[in-house]
CSV table of C-alpha atoms in Angstrom, one decimal:
chain,number,residue,atom,x,y,z
A,1,MET,CA,8.7,51.8,-18.4
A,2,ILE,CA,9.1,49.0,-15.9
A,3,VAL,CA,9.6,50.0,-12.4
A,4,ILE,CA,11.5,47.4,-10.6
A,5,VAL,CA,11.3,47.6,-6.9
A,6,LEU,CA,14.1,45.4,-5.4
A,7,PRO,CA,13.8,44.4,-1.7
A,8,GLU,CA,15.9,46.5,0.8
A,9,PRO,CA,19.1,44.9,1.9
A,10,ALA,CA,17.6,43.9,5.2
A,11,ALA,CA,14.8,42.3,3.6
A,12,GLU,CA,17.2,40.7,1.1
A,13,GLN,CA,19.1,39.2,3.8
A,14,MET,CA,16.1,37.9,5.4
A,15,LEU,CA,15.0,36.4,2.0
A,16,LEU,CA,18.5,34.8,1.7
A,17,ALA,CA,18.4,33.2,5.0
A,18,ASP,CA,14.8,31.8,4.4
A,19,ALA,CA,16.1,30.6,0.9
A,20,ASN,CA,19.1,28.9,2.6
A,21,ARG,CA,16.7,27.0,4.8
A,22,ASN,CA,15.1,25.9,1.5
A,23,GLN,CA,11.8,27.5,2.1
A,24,PRO,CA,9.8,27.6,-1.1
A,25,ASP,CA,8.0,30.8,-0.3
A,26,ALA,CA,11.4,32.6,0.0
A,27,LEU,CA,12.7,31.2,-3.3
A,28,ARG,CA,9.5,32.1,-5.2
A,29,THR,CA,9.7,35.7,-3.7
A,30,ILE,CA,13.2,36.1,-4.8
A,31,TYR,CA,12.5,34.8,-8.3
A,32,GLU,CA,9.5,37.2,-8.7
A,33,GLN,CA,11.4,40.2,-7.6
A,34,TYR,CA,14.7,39.5,-9.4
A,35,PHE,CA,13.5,37.8,-12.6
A,36,PRO,CA,12.5,41.1,-14.5
A,37,PRO,CA,15.8,42.9,-14.0
A,38,ILE,CA,17.8,39.7,-14.7
A,39,TYR,CA,15.8,38.8,-17.8
A,40,ALA,CA,15.9,42.3,-19.1
A,41,PHE,CA,19.7,42.4,-18.7
A,42,ILE,CA,20.0,39.2,-20.6
A,43,ARG,CA,17.4,40.1,-23.2
A,44,LEU,CA,19.1,43.4,-24.1
A,45,ARG,CA,22.2,41.2,-24.8
A,46,VAL,CA,20.6,38.2,-26.4
A,47,ASN,CA,18.7,38.6,-29.6
A,48,ASP,CA,16.8,35.4,-29.4
A,49,ARG,CA,14.0,35.3,-26.8
A,50,GLU,CA,14.0,31.5,-26.4
A,51,GLN,CA,17.8,31.6,-25.7
A,52,ALA,CA,17.2,34.5,-23.1
A,53,ARG,CA,14.8,32.4,-21.4
A,54,ASP,CA,17.2,29.5,-21.2
A,55,ILE,CA,19.9,31.6,-19.9
A,56,ALA,CA,17.6,33.0,-17.3
A,57,ALA,CA,16.5,29.7,-16.2
A,58,ASP,CA,20.2,28.7,-16.0
A,59,VAL,CA,20.8,31.8,-13.6
A,60,PHE,CA,17.9,30.7,-11.3
A,61,VAL,CA,18.7,27.0,-11.3
A,62,ASP,CA,22.1,27.9,-10.2
A,63,PHE,CA,20.7,30.3,-7.6
A,64,PHE,CA,18.4,27.8,-6.2
A,65,ALA,CA,21.0,25.1,-6.0
A,66,ALA,CA,23.5,27.5,-4.3
A,67,ALA,CA,21.0,29.0,-2.0
A,68,ARG,CA,20.8,25.8,0.0
A,69,GLY,CA,24.6,25.3,0.1
A,70,ARG,CA,27.6,26.9,1.1
A,71,HIS,CA,28.1,28.9,-2.1
A,72,ALA,CA,24.9,30.8,-1.5
A,73,PRO,CA,25.1,34.6,-1.9
A,74,HIS,CA,25.6,36.3,1.5
A,75,THR,CA,25.7,40.0,0.6
A,76,SER,CA,24.2,41.4,-2.5
A,77,LEU,CA,21.8,39.0,-4.1
A,78,ARG,CA,21.3,41.4,-7.1
A,79,ALA,CA,25.0,41.5,-7.8
A,80,TRP,CA,25.3,37.7,-7.5
A,81,LEU,CA,22.4,37.1,-10.0
A,82,PHE,CA,23.8,39.7,-12.4
A,83,ARG,CA,27.2,38.2,-12.1
A,84,VAL,CA,25.9,34.6,-13.0
A,85,ALA,CA,23.8,36.0,-15.8
A,86,ARG,CA,26.9,37.7,-17.1
A,87,ASN,CA,28.9,34.6,-17.0
A,88,LYS,CA,26.0,32.7,-18.7
A,89,ILE,CA,25.9,35.2,-21.4
A,90,TYR,CA,29.6,34.9,-22.0
A,91,ASP,CA,29.5,31.1,-22.0
A,92,HIS,CA,26.8,31.5,-24.5
A,93,TYR,CA,28.7,33.6,-26.9
A,94,GLY,CA,32.1,32.3,-26.1
A,95,LYS,CA,35.2,34.0,-25.2
A,96,THR,CA,35.1,36.3,-28.2
A,97,ARG,CA,32.3,38.2,-26.4
A,98,GLN,CA,31.0,39.2,-29.8
A,99,PHE,CA,27.2,39.7,-29.6
A,100,PRO,CA,24.8,39.6,-32.3
A,101,THR,CA,24.2,42.9,-34.1
A,102,THR,CA,20.8,42.3,-35.6
A,103,THR,CA,18.1,44.5,-34.5
A,104,LEU,CA,15.6,43.3,-32.0
A,105,GLU,CA,11.9,42.7,-33.2
A,106,GLU,CA,8.8,43.8,-31.6
A,107,TRP,CA,10.2,46.0,-29.0
A,108,LEU,CA,8.3,48.8,-27.7
A,109,PRO,CA,9.2,51.9,-25.7
A,110,GLY,CA,9.5,51.5,-22.1
A,111,SER,CA,6.7,54.1,-21.6
A,112,MET,CA,3.8,54.6,-23.7
A,113,ASP,CA,2.6,57.9,-25.0
A,114,ASP,CA,-0.8,58.9,-25.5
A,115,ASP,CA,0.0,60.8,-28.6
A,116,PRO,CA,0.3,58.3,-31.4
A,117,GLU,CA,2.6,60.5,-33.4
A,118,LEU,CA,4.9,60.9,-30.4
A,119,ALA,CA,4.8,57.2,-29.9
A,120,VAL,CA,5.9,56.5,-33.3
A,121,PHE,CA,8.8,59.0,-32.9
A,122,ARG,CA,9.9,57.4,-29.7
A,123,THR,CA,9.7,54.0,-31.3
A,124,PHE,CA,11.8,55.2,-34.1
A,125,ARG,CA,14.2,56.8,-31.8
A,126,LEU,CA,14.6,53.7,-29.7
A,127,GLU,CA,14.9,51.6,-32.8
A,128,LYS,CA,17.8,53.7,-33.8
A,129,LEU,CA,19.3,53.4,-30.4
A,130,ARG,CA,19.2,49.6,-30.3
A,131,GLY,CA,20.9,49.6,-33.7
A,132,ALA,CA,23.7,51.9,-32.5
A,133,LEU,CA,24.0,49.9,-29.3
A,134,ARG,CA,24.9,46.9,-31.4
A,135,LEU,CA,27.7,48.7,-33.0
A,136,LEU,CA,29.5,49.1,-29.7
A,137,SER,CA,31.9,46.9,-28.1
A,138,ALA,CA,30.8,44.3,-25.8
A,139,GLU,CA,32.2,46.1,-22.7
A,140,GLN,CA,30.5,49.4,-23.8
A,141,GLN,CA,27.2,47.6,-24.4
A,142,GLU,CA,27.4,46.1,-21.1
A,143,VAL,CA,28.4,49.2,-19.1
A,144,LEU,CA,25.4,51.1,-20.7
A,145,ILE,CA,23.0,48.3,-19.8
A,146,LEU,CA,24.1,47.9,-16.4
A,147,ARG,CA,24.3,51.5,-15.5
A,148,PHE,CA,21.4,53.0,-17.4
A,149,GLY,CA,19.4,50.0,-18.3
A,150,GLN,CA,19.5,48.3,-14.9
A,151,ASN,CA,20.3,51.3,-12.7
A,152,LEU,CA,23.3,49.5,-11.0
A,153,ASN,CA,25.4,52.1,-9.2
A,154,LEU,CA,29.1,52.6,-10.0
A,155,GLN,CA,30.4,50.3,-7.5
A,156,GLU,CA,28.2,47.3,-8.4
A,157,THR,CA,28.9,47.8,-12.0
A,158,ALA,CA,32.7,48.0,-11.2
A,159,ASP,CA,32.4,44.8,-9.2
A,160,LEU,CA,30.4,43.0,-11.8
A,161,MET,CA,32.7,43.8,-14.6
A,162,ASN,CA,35.9,43.2,-12.5
A,163,LYS,CA,37.0,46.8,-13.1
A,164,SER,CA,37.8,49.8,-10.8
A,165,THR,CA,35.2,52.6,-10.5
A,166,SER,CA,37.5,54.9,-12.3
A,167,ALA,CA,37.7,52.6,-15.3
A,168,ILE,CA,33.8,52.3,-15.3
A,169,LYS,CA,33.6,56.0,-15.3
A,170,SER,CA,35.9,56.2,-18.4
A,171,LEU,CA,34.3,53.3,-20.0
A,172,GLN,CA,30.9,54.6,-19.6
A,173,PHE,CA,31.7,58.1,-20.9
A,174,ARG,CA,33.3,56.7,-24.0
A,175,ALA,CA,30.4,54.4,-24.5
A,176,VAL,CA,27.9,57.2,-24.4
A,177,GLU,CA,30.1,59.4,-26.5
A,178,ALA,CA,30.4,56.5,-29.0
A,179,LEU,CA,26.7,56.0,-29.0
A,180,ARG,CA,26.1,59.7,-29.4
A,181,THR,CA,28.3,59.8,-32.4
A,182,ILE,CA,26.7,56.8,-34.1
A,183,LEU,CA,23.3,58.4,-33.8
A,184,ASP,CA,24.4,61.8,-35.0
A,185,MET,CA,26.0,60.2,-38.0
A,186,GLY,CA,22.6,58.5,-38.7
A,187,GLU,CA,24.3,55.3,-39.7
A,188,VAL,CA,21.8,53.2,-38.0
A,189,GLY,CA,18.1,52.5,-38.7
A,190,GLU,CA,17.7,54.9,-41.5
B,1,MET,CA,42.9,66.8,-17.5
B,2,ALA,CA,40.0,68.5,-18.9
B,3,GLN,CA,38.8,65.2,-20.2
B,4,LEU,CA,39.2,63.6,-16.9
B,5,SER,CA,37.1,66.5,-15.3
B,6,LEU,CA,34.5,65.8,-17.9
B,7,ILE,CA,34.2,62.2,-17.1
B,8,GLU,CA,33.7,63.1,-13.4
B,9,ILE,CA,31.2,65.8,-14.2
B,10,PHE,CA,29.3,63.3,-16.4
B,11,GLU,CA,29.3,60.7,-13.7
B,12,ASP,CA,28.0,63.3,-11.3
B,13,CYS,CA,25.1,64.3,-13.6
B,14,VAL,CA,24.4,60.6,-14.2
B,15,GLN,CA,23.9,60.1,-10.5
B,16,ARG,CA,21.8,63.2,-10.2
B,17,LEU,CA,19.5,62.0,-13.0
B,18,ALA,CA,19.2,58.7,-11.4
B,19,ALA,CA,18.2,60.5,-8.2
B,20,GLY,CA,15.3,62.3,-10.1
B,21,ASP,CA,17.2,65.4,-11.2
B,22,THR,CA,16.8,66.9,-14.6
B,23,ILE,CA,19.2,67.5,-17.5
B,24,GLU,CA,18.7,71.2,-17.3
B,25,ARG,CA,19.8,71.4,-13.7
B,26,CYS,CA,22.9,69.5,-14.3
B,27,LEU,CA,23.7,71.8,-17.2
B,28,LEU,CA,23.3,74.8,-14.9
B,29,LEU,CA,25.7,73.3,-12.4
B,30,TYR,CA,28.2,72.8,-15.1
B,31,PRO,CA,27.7,75.6,-17.6
B,32,ALA,CA,31.3,75.4,-19.0
B,33,TYR,CA,30.4,71.8,-20.1
B,34,ALA,CA,27.0,72.3,-21.2
B,35,ASP,CA,27.5,71.9,-24.9
B,36,GLN,CA,29.2,68.6,-24.3
B,37,LEU,CA,27.0,67.2,-21.6
B,38,GLN,CA,23.7,67.9,-23.1
B,39,PRO,CA,23.7,65.4,-25.9
B,40,MET,CA,25.3,62.7,-23.7
B,41,LEU,CA,22.8,63.2,-20.9
B,42,GLU,CA,19.9,63.1,-23.6
B,43,THR,CA,21.3,59.8,-24.7
B,44,VAL,CA,21.4,58.5,-21.3
B,45,THR,CA,17.8,59.4,-20.7
B,46,THR,CA,16.8,57.9,-24.0
B,47,PHE,CA,18.8,54.7,-23.1
B,48,ARG,CA,16.6,54.5,-20.0
B,49,ASP,CA,13.6,54.1,-22.2
B,50,LEU,CA,15.2,51.1,-23.9
B,51,GLN,CA,13.2,48.5,-22.0
B,52,VAL,CA,12.2,44.9,-22.6
B,53,PRO,CA,8.4,44.9,-23.2
B,54,PRO,CA,6.7,44.3,-20.0
B,55,ARG,CA,4.3,41.9,-21.7
B,56,GLU,CA,7.3,39.7,-22.7
B,57,ILE,CA,8.8,39.8,-19.3
B,58,TYR,CA,5.6,38.7,-17.7
B,59,GLN,CA,5.0,35.8,-20.2
B,60,ASP,CA,8.6,34.6,-19.9
B,61,GLN,CA,8.6,34.9,-16.1
B,62,ALA,CA,6.0,32.1,-16.0
B,63,LEU,CA,7.7,30.0,-18.6
B,64,VAL,CA,11.1,30.3,-17.0
B,65,TRP,CA,9.6,29.4,-13.6
B,66,GLU,CA,8.2,26.2,-14.9
B,67,ALA,CA,11.6,25.5,-16.7
B,68,VAL,CA,13.5,26.1,-13.4
B,69,GLN,CA,11.3,23.8,-11.6
B,70,ARG,CA,11.7,21.0,-14.0
B,71,ARG,CA,15.3,21.3,-14.0
B,72,ILE,CA,15.7,21.3,-10.4
B,73,ALA,CA,13.4,18.2,-10.2
B,74,THR,CA,15.7,16.5,-12.6
B,75,ARG,CA,19.0,18.0,-11.5
B,76,PRO,CA,21.7,15.4,-10.7
B,77,ARG,CA,22.7,15.1,-7.1
B,78,ARG,CA,25.8,17.0,-6.0
B,79,ARG,CA,28.9,15.3,-7.0
B,80,ILE,CA,31.4,14.2,-4.6
B,81,ALA,CA,34.5,16.6,-4.5
B,82,PRO,CA,37.5,15.2,-6.3
B,83,GLY,CA,39.6,15.2,-3.1
B,84,THR,CA,37.0,13.1,-1.4
B,85,GLN,CA,36.8,10.8,-4.5
B,86,LEU,CA,40.6,10.3,-4.3
B,87,LEU,CA,40.6,9.6,-0.6
B,88,ALA,CA,37.8,7.1,-1.0
B,89,ALA,CA,39.6,5.4,-3.9
B,90,VAL,CA,42.9,5.2,-1.7
B,91,VAL,CA,40.9,3.8,1.1
B,92,ILE,CA,39.2,1.2,-1.0
B,93,LEU,CA,42.4,0.2,-2.5
B,94,MET,CA,44.0,-0.3,0.9
B,95,LEU,CA,41.1,-2.4,2.0
B,96,MET,CA,41.5,-4.6,-1.1
B,97,LEU,CA,45.1,-5.0,-0.7
B,98,SER,CA,44.7,-5.8,3.0
B,99,ALA,CA,42.1,-8.4,2.0
B,100,ALA,CA,44.2,-9.9,-0.6
B,101,TRP,CA,47.1,-10.0,1.8
B,102,PHE,CA,45.0,-11.6,4.4
B,103,ALA,CA,43.6,-14.1,1.9
B,104,LEU,CA,47.2,-15.1,0.8
B,105,THR,CA,48.6,-15.5,4.3
B,106,ARG,CA,45.6,-16.9,6.1
B,107,PRO,CA,46.1,-20.6,4.8
B,108,GLU,CA,49.6,-20.6,6.1
B,109,LEU,CA,48.4,-20.2,9.7
B,110,PRO,CA,48.3,-23.4,11.7
B,111,PRO,CA,44.8,-24.7,12.2
B,112,GLN,CA,45.0,-24.5,16.0
B,113,VAL,CA,45.0,-20.7,15.7
B,114,ASP,CA,41.2,-20.6,15.7
B,115,ALA,CA,40.4,-24.1,16.3
B,116,ILE,CA,40.5,-24.2,20.0
B,117,THR,CA,38.1,-22.4,22.1
B,118,PRO,CA,38.1,-22.1,25.7
B,119,ILE,CA,36.7,-24.9,27.7
B,120,ALA,CA,35.8,-25.6,31.1
B,121,SER,CA,37.7,-28.1,33.2
B,122,THR,CA,37.2,-30.5,35.9
B,123,GLU,CA,40.0,-32.5,37.4
B,124,THR,CA,39.8,-35.7,39.4
B,125,PRO,CA,41.6,-36.2,41.4
B,126,SER,CA,44.3,-33.6,40.8
B,127,PRO,CA,47.4,-33.6,42.8
B,128,THR,CA,48.9,-30.2,43.3
B,129,PRO,CA,51.0,-29.7,40.2
B,130,PRO,CA,54.6,-28.6,40.4
B,131,PRO,CA,55.0,-24.9,40.1
B,132,THR,CA,56.5,-25.2,36.8
B,133,ALA,CA,53.9,-27.3,35.3
B,134,THR,CA,50.9,-25.3,36.1
B,135,ALA,CA,48.7,-24.3,33.4
B,136,SER,CA,49.8,-20.8,33.7
B,137,LEU,CA,50.4,-20.0,30.2
B,138,THR,CA,52.6,-17.2,30.9
B,139,SER,CA,55.3,-19.3,32.4
B,140,THR,CA,58.0,-21.2,30.5
B,141,SER,CA,57.9,-24.8,31.5
B,142,SER,CA,60.1,-27.4,30.6
B,143,PRO,CA,58.6,-30.5,32.2
B,144,THR,CA,60.1,-33.8,31.5
B,145,THR,CA,57.5,-36.5,31.5
B,146,THR,CA,58.3,-40.0,31.4
B,147,VAL,CA,55.3,-42.1,30.0
B,148,ILE,CA,54.7,-45.6,30.1
B,149,PRO,CA,55.7,-47.5,28.4
B,150,SER,CA,58.7,-46.0,26.7
B,151,LEU,CA,57.6,-42.6,25.7
B,152,THR,CA,59.6,-39.8,27.1
B,153,MET,CA,58.9,-36.4,26.0
B,154,THR,CA,60.3,-33.2,26.8
B,155,ALA,CA,58.3,-30.1,26.2
B,156,SER,CA,60.0,-26.8,26.2
B,157,GLN,CA,57.1,-24.5,25.7
B,158,THR,CA,56.7,-20.8,25.6
B,159,PRO,CA,53.0,-20.5,25.5
B,160,SER,CA,51.3,-17.5,24.0
B,161,PRO,CA,49.9,-15.4,26.7
B,162,SER,CA,46.9,-14.7,24.7
B,163,ALA,CA,45.7,-18.2,24.9
B,164,THR,CA,43.3,-19.1,27.7
B,165,LEU,CA,43.3,-22.6,28.7
B,166,THR,CA,40.8,-24.1,30.8
B,167,PRO,CA,40.9,-27.9,30.2
B,168,THR,CA,37.7,-29.7,30.5
B,169,ALA,CA,39.7,-32.7,31.4
B,170,THR,CA,39.1,-35.5,33.7
B,171,GLN,CA,42.6,-35.8,34.6
B,172,THR,CA,44.1,-38.6,36.7
B,173,ALA,CA,47.5,-37.1,36.8
B,174,SER,CA,50.6,-38.5,38.4
B,175,PRO,CA,53.1,-35.9,37.4
B,176,THR,CA,56.6,-36.8,37.1
B,177,PRO,CA,58.3,-33.6,36.6
B,178,SER,CA,61.5,-34.9,37.5
B,179,PRO,CA,63.3,-37.5,35.4
B,180,THR,CA,63.3,-39.9,38.3
B,181,ALA,CA,59.6,-39.8,38.8
B,182,SER,CA,57.5,-42.7,38.2
B,183,PRO,CA,55.4,-41.9,35.4
B,184,THR,CA,51.8,-43.1,36.0
B,185,SER,CA,50.3,-40.2,34.3
B,186,SER,CA,47.0,-40.9,32.9
B,187,ILE,CA,45.3,-37.9,31.5
B,188,THR,CA,42.1,-38.0,29.8
B,189,PRO,CA,41.8,-34.6,28.4
B,190,THR,CA,38.3,-34.2,27.6
B,191,PRO,CA,38.4,-31.1,25.5
B,192,SER,CA,35.0,-30.0,25.0
B,193,ALA,CA,36.9,-28.0,22.4
B,194,THR,CA,34.9,-27.6,19.3
B,195,PHE,CA,37.5,-27.5,16.6
B,196,ALA,CA,36.4,-24.8,14.4
B,197,PRO,CA,36.1,-25.4,10.7
B,198,GLY,CA,39.0,-24.2,8.6
B,199,CYS,CA,41.2,-27.2,9.5
B,200,GLY,CA,40.8,-28.6,6.0
B,201,ALA,CA,39.1,-31.8,4.7
B,202,PRO,CA,37.9,-34.2,7.3
B,203,LEU,CA,40.4,-36.9,8.1
B,204,THR,CA,39.9,-40.3,6.5
B,205,ALA,CA,40.5,-43.5,8.4
B,206,ALA,CA,43.6,-44.1,6.4
B,207,GLN,CA,45.0,-40.7,7.2
B,208,ALA,CA,44.2,-41.3,10.8
B,209,VAL,CA,46.3,-44.5,10.7
B,210,THR,CA,49.1,-42.7,9.1
B,211,LYS,CA,48.9,-40.2,11.9
B,212,VAL,CA,49.2,-42.8,14.5
B,213,LEU,CA,52.0,-44.5,12.7
B,214,GLU,CA,53.9,-41.3,12.7
B,215,VAL,CA,53.9,-41.5,16.4
B,216,PHE,CA,54.1,-45.2,16.8
B,217,PRO,CA,55.8,-46.5,13.9
B,218,ASN,CA,56.3,-49.9,15.1
B,219,ALA,CA,52.7,-50.3,16.3
B,220,THR,CA,50.2,-52.7,14.8
B,221,ILE,CA,46.8,-51.2,14.1
B,222,LEU,CA,44.2,-53.3,15.7
B,223,SER,CA,41.1,-51.4,15.1
B,224,ILE,CA,39.8,-48.0,14.0
B,225,LEU,CA,36.6,-46.5,14.9
B,226,GLN,CA,35.0,-43.3,14.4
B,227,THR,CA,33.2,-42.0,17.3
B,228,THR,CA,32.3,-39.0,19.3
B,229,LYS,CA,34.2,-38.1,22.3
B,230,PHE,CA,35.2,-35.2,24.5
B,231,GLY,CA,31.9,-33.6,24.6
B,232,GLY,CA,31.1,-33.9,20.9
B,233,THR,CA,34.3,-34.0,19.0
B,234,LEU,CA,34.4,-36.4,16.3
B,235,VAL,CA,37.5,-38.6,16.6
B,236,TRP,CA,39.1,-41.6,15.1
B,237,GLU,CA,39.6,-44.0,18.0
B,238,VAL,CA,42.6,-46.1,16.8
B,239,ARG,CA,43.7,-49.0,18.8
B,240,ILE,CA,47.1,-50.3,18.4
B,241,SER,CA,49.3,-52.9,19.8
B,242,GLY,CA,50.4,-52.3,23.4
B,243,GLN,CA,46.9,-51.6,24.4
B,244,ILE,CA,47.3,-48.1,23.2
B,245,THR,CA,44.4,-46.1,22.0
B,246,VAL,CA,44.9,-43.1,20.1
B,247,ASN,CA,42.1,-40.6,19.5
B,248,VAL,CA,42.7,-38.4,16.5
B,249,ASP,CA,40.5,-35.4,15.7
B,250,VAL,CA,38.7,-35.9,12.5
B,251,ALA,CA,38.2,-32.4,11.7
B,252,CYS,CA,41.8,-31.2,12.2
B,253,GLY,CA,43.8,-34.3,12.1
B,254,THR,CA,45.4,-33.7,15.4
B,255,ILE,CA,46.1,-36.5,17.9
B,256,LEU,CA,44.0,-35.6,20.9
B,257,THR,CA,44.8,-38.3,23.3
B,258,ILE,CA,46.9,-41.6,23.7
B,259,ASP,CA,45.4,-43.9,26.1
B,260,ARG,CA,47.7,-46.5,27.8
B,261,GLY,CA,45.4,-49.3,28.1
B,262,GLY,CA,48.0,-51.3,30.1
B,263,THR,CA,47.5,-49.0,33.2
B,264,GLY,CA,43.9,-48.3,32.4
B,265,ALA,CA,45.0,-44.7,32.2
B,266,GLU,CA,45.3,-42.2,29.6
B,267,THR,CA,48.2,-40.1,29.0
B,268,SER,CA,48.7,-36.9,27.2
B,269,GLY,CA,52.1,-37.7,26.5
B,270,ASP,CA,51.2,-37.1,23.0
B,271,ALA,CA,51.3,-33.5,23.4
B,272,ASN,CA,54.2,-33.3,21.2
B,273,ALA,CA,52.7,-35.8,19.0
B,274,ASN,CA,49.7,-33.5,18.9
B,275,GLU,CA,51.8,-30.7,18.1
B,276,ASN,CA,53.8,-32.4,15.4
B,277,THR,CA,50.8,-33.9,13.9
B,278,ALA,CA,49.3,-30.3,13.9
B,279,GLY,CA,52.5,-29.2,12.2
B,280,SER,CA,52.4,-31.6,9.5
B,281,GLY,CA,49.3,-33.5,9.6
B,282,ASP,CA,46.9,-30.9,8.6
B,283,SER,CA,47.2,-31.4,5.0
B,284,GLY,CA,47.0,-35.1,5.4
B,285,SER,CA,50.5,-35.5,4.4
B,286,SER,CA,52.8,-38.0,6.0
B,287,GLY,CA,54.3,-36.6,9.2
B,288,SER,CA,57.4,-34.9,9.4
B,289,SER,CA,60.6,-36.6,10.4
B,290,GLY,CA,60.6,-35.1,13.8
B,291,ASN,CA,57.7,-37.1,14.8
B,292,SER,CA,58.7,-40.3,13.6
B,293,ASN,CA,60.5,-41.4,16.8
B,294,GLU,CA,58.1,-41.6,19.6
B,295,ASN,CA,60.9,-42.0,22.2
B,296,GLU,CA,62.5,-39.0,21.1
B,297,ASN,CA,61.7,-35.8,22.8
B,298,GLN,CA,60.1,-33.6,20.7
B,299,ASN,CA,60.4,-29.9,21.2
B,300,SER,CA,57.7,-27.6,19.9
B,301,ASN,CA,60.2,-24.9,19.4
B,302,ASP,CA,61.4,-27.0,16.5
B,303,ASN,CA,58.3,-26.0,14.7
B,304,GLY,CA,59.1,-22.3,15.6
B,305,ASN,CA,55.2,-21.8,15.7
B,306,SER,CA,53.8,-20.1,18.6
B,307,ASN,CA,50.3,-21.2,17.7
B,308,ASP,CA,51.5,-24.7,17.8
B,309,ASP,CA,53.0,-23.9,21.2
B,310,ASN,CA,49.4,-23.0,22.3
B,311,GLY,CA,48.3,-26.4,21.3
B,312,ASN,CA,51.2,-27.9,23.0
B,313,ASP,CA,50.7,-26.0,26.0
B,314,ASP,CA,47.3,-27.1,26.1
B,315,ASN,CA,48.3,-30.7,26.3
B,316,SER,CA,51.4,-30.2,28.1
B,317,GLY,CA,49.4,-28.4,30.6
B,318,MET,CA,47.2,-31.2,30.9
B,319,GLY,CA,50.1,-33.7,30.9
B,320,SER,CA,52.2,-32.0,33.4
B,321,GLY,CA,49.6,-30.0,35.2
B,322,ASP,CA,48.7,-32.8,37.4
């Protein structure tokens, strides 16, 4: 499993200030620290790897351009980047917000098991999970990815999805419930 | 209500799992909901394992960085805001309209507007001029100058206060401000004025003769010579009967001086002639009717042109300022 260590808020503010002064090192640091979660967020929504790269590049080009101007993020850089990534994904798929349902290829479990049999089992289980995820609505997919895939807290997720925290609680509950139901029914991946 | 409570409990357990707690501990906290919570929390933990392969992330991180650098290098410059664009368009349009208006109205201005430049003056000898005939441009003077032999001109002028007249004239003035005065005014205004371009085409000899005949319609042209006078001004020196020599500016077509040869002096009684020729002679056309009678007092106000007044004041100042 990838452990993403994001900078502390104070350090993030310093990075943003340096980025605003167009310091290449700050921009590079921000990119290296935030690319993995942003890319993972995009990749979990976009089947095509090349498209995911293009969208990620769009996100960071926008950030680099904004970082030097008055539209630079001032508070939560992570929320800003996720928001831009989310908008790019929606731009990519249009207003219908219908995401592809084909299963992803060559994905591996987040953590590797020493036991090959256990690894196969986990791989099989994750394959089912990915299939079940594609059957959910776009909003349900999004809330699960943000909350459990990217570990955004309730408020961040609510801000990003333009919903209240109560709505996010309800949405995530129903999403997990639906995912559980799909997995129990064995409709996917078998 | 129970459903709402379960949603809240589920969120609490999710936060505990994120903080490192275990599913079992959560179930112990909420035993009444354990049956419902357990599969859901297991799904959440399984979902946490759903990650993009690290190898893919690291590979794509380098590729995307290169792409970002390329895009930034070729990114178009920031566009001007639409409001600024509109404002710039309005300003440009106003400038263009102003330029067009100026271009259309500019030719209507008399040539003296920018033709006369300030000049230095020396006067020899110069009797003290009467108060009303000084070269003070702010005063309204109505000198009546009787000029030999038969030219009587009355200038009523309202000089433009913006004009600065410093005649470089060698004036031998005998002012006759009153009608009974004996006019022996002999003024040789030597305007070192450089008549700026813009008066039009240079005056031909024939046009110069026409100018002179407008003022002296009964005169006979004796000779015409192009020469340089008054400190570098190219003039047509027209000698006519009555020993009169008229100097006409080649550049602007204005009569600069009228020399009365009989007295050996020069007079600026052509002030009005100058004015009139300025008003009509610039284009080289024949003069206006108001100039045809040299004995007739010619009032610059007839032209209604303050710029002409400046020119008249120039001459009248010289003519009457003695």
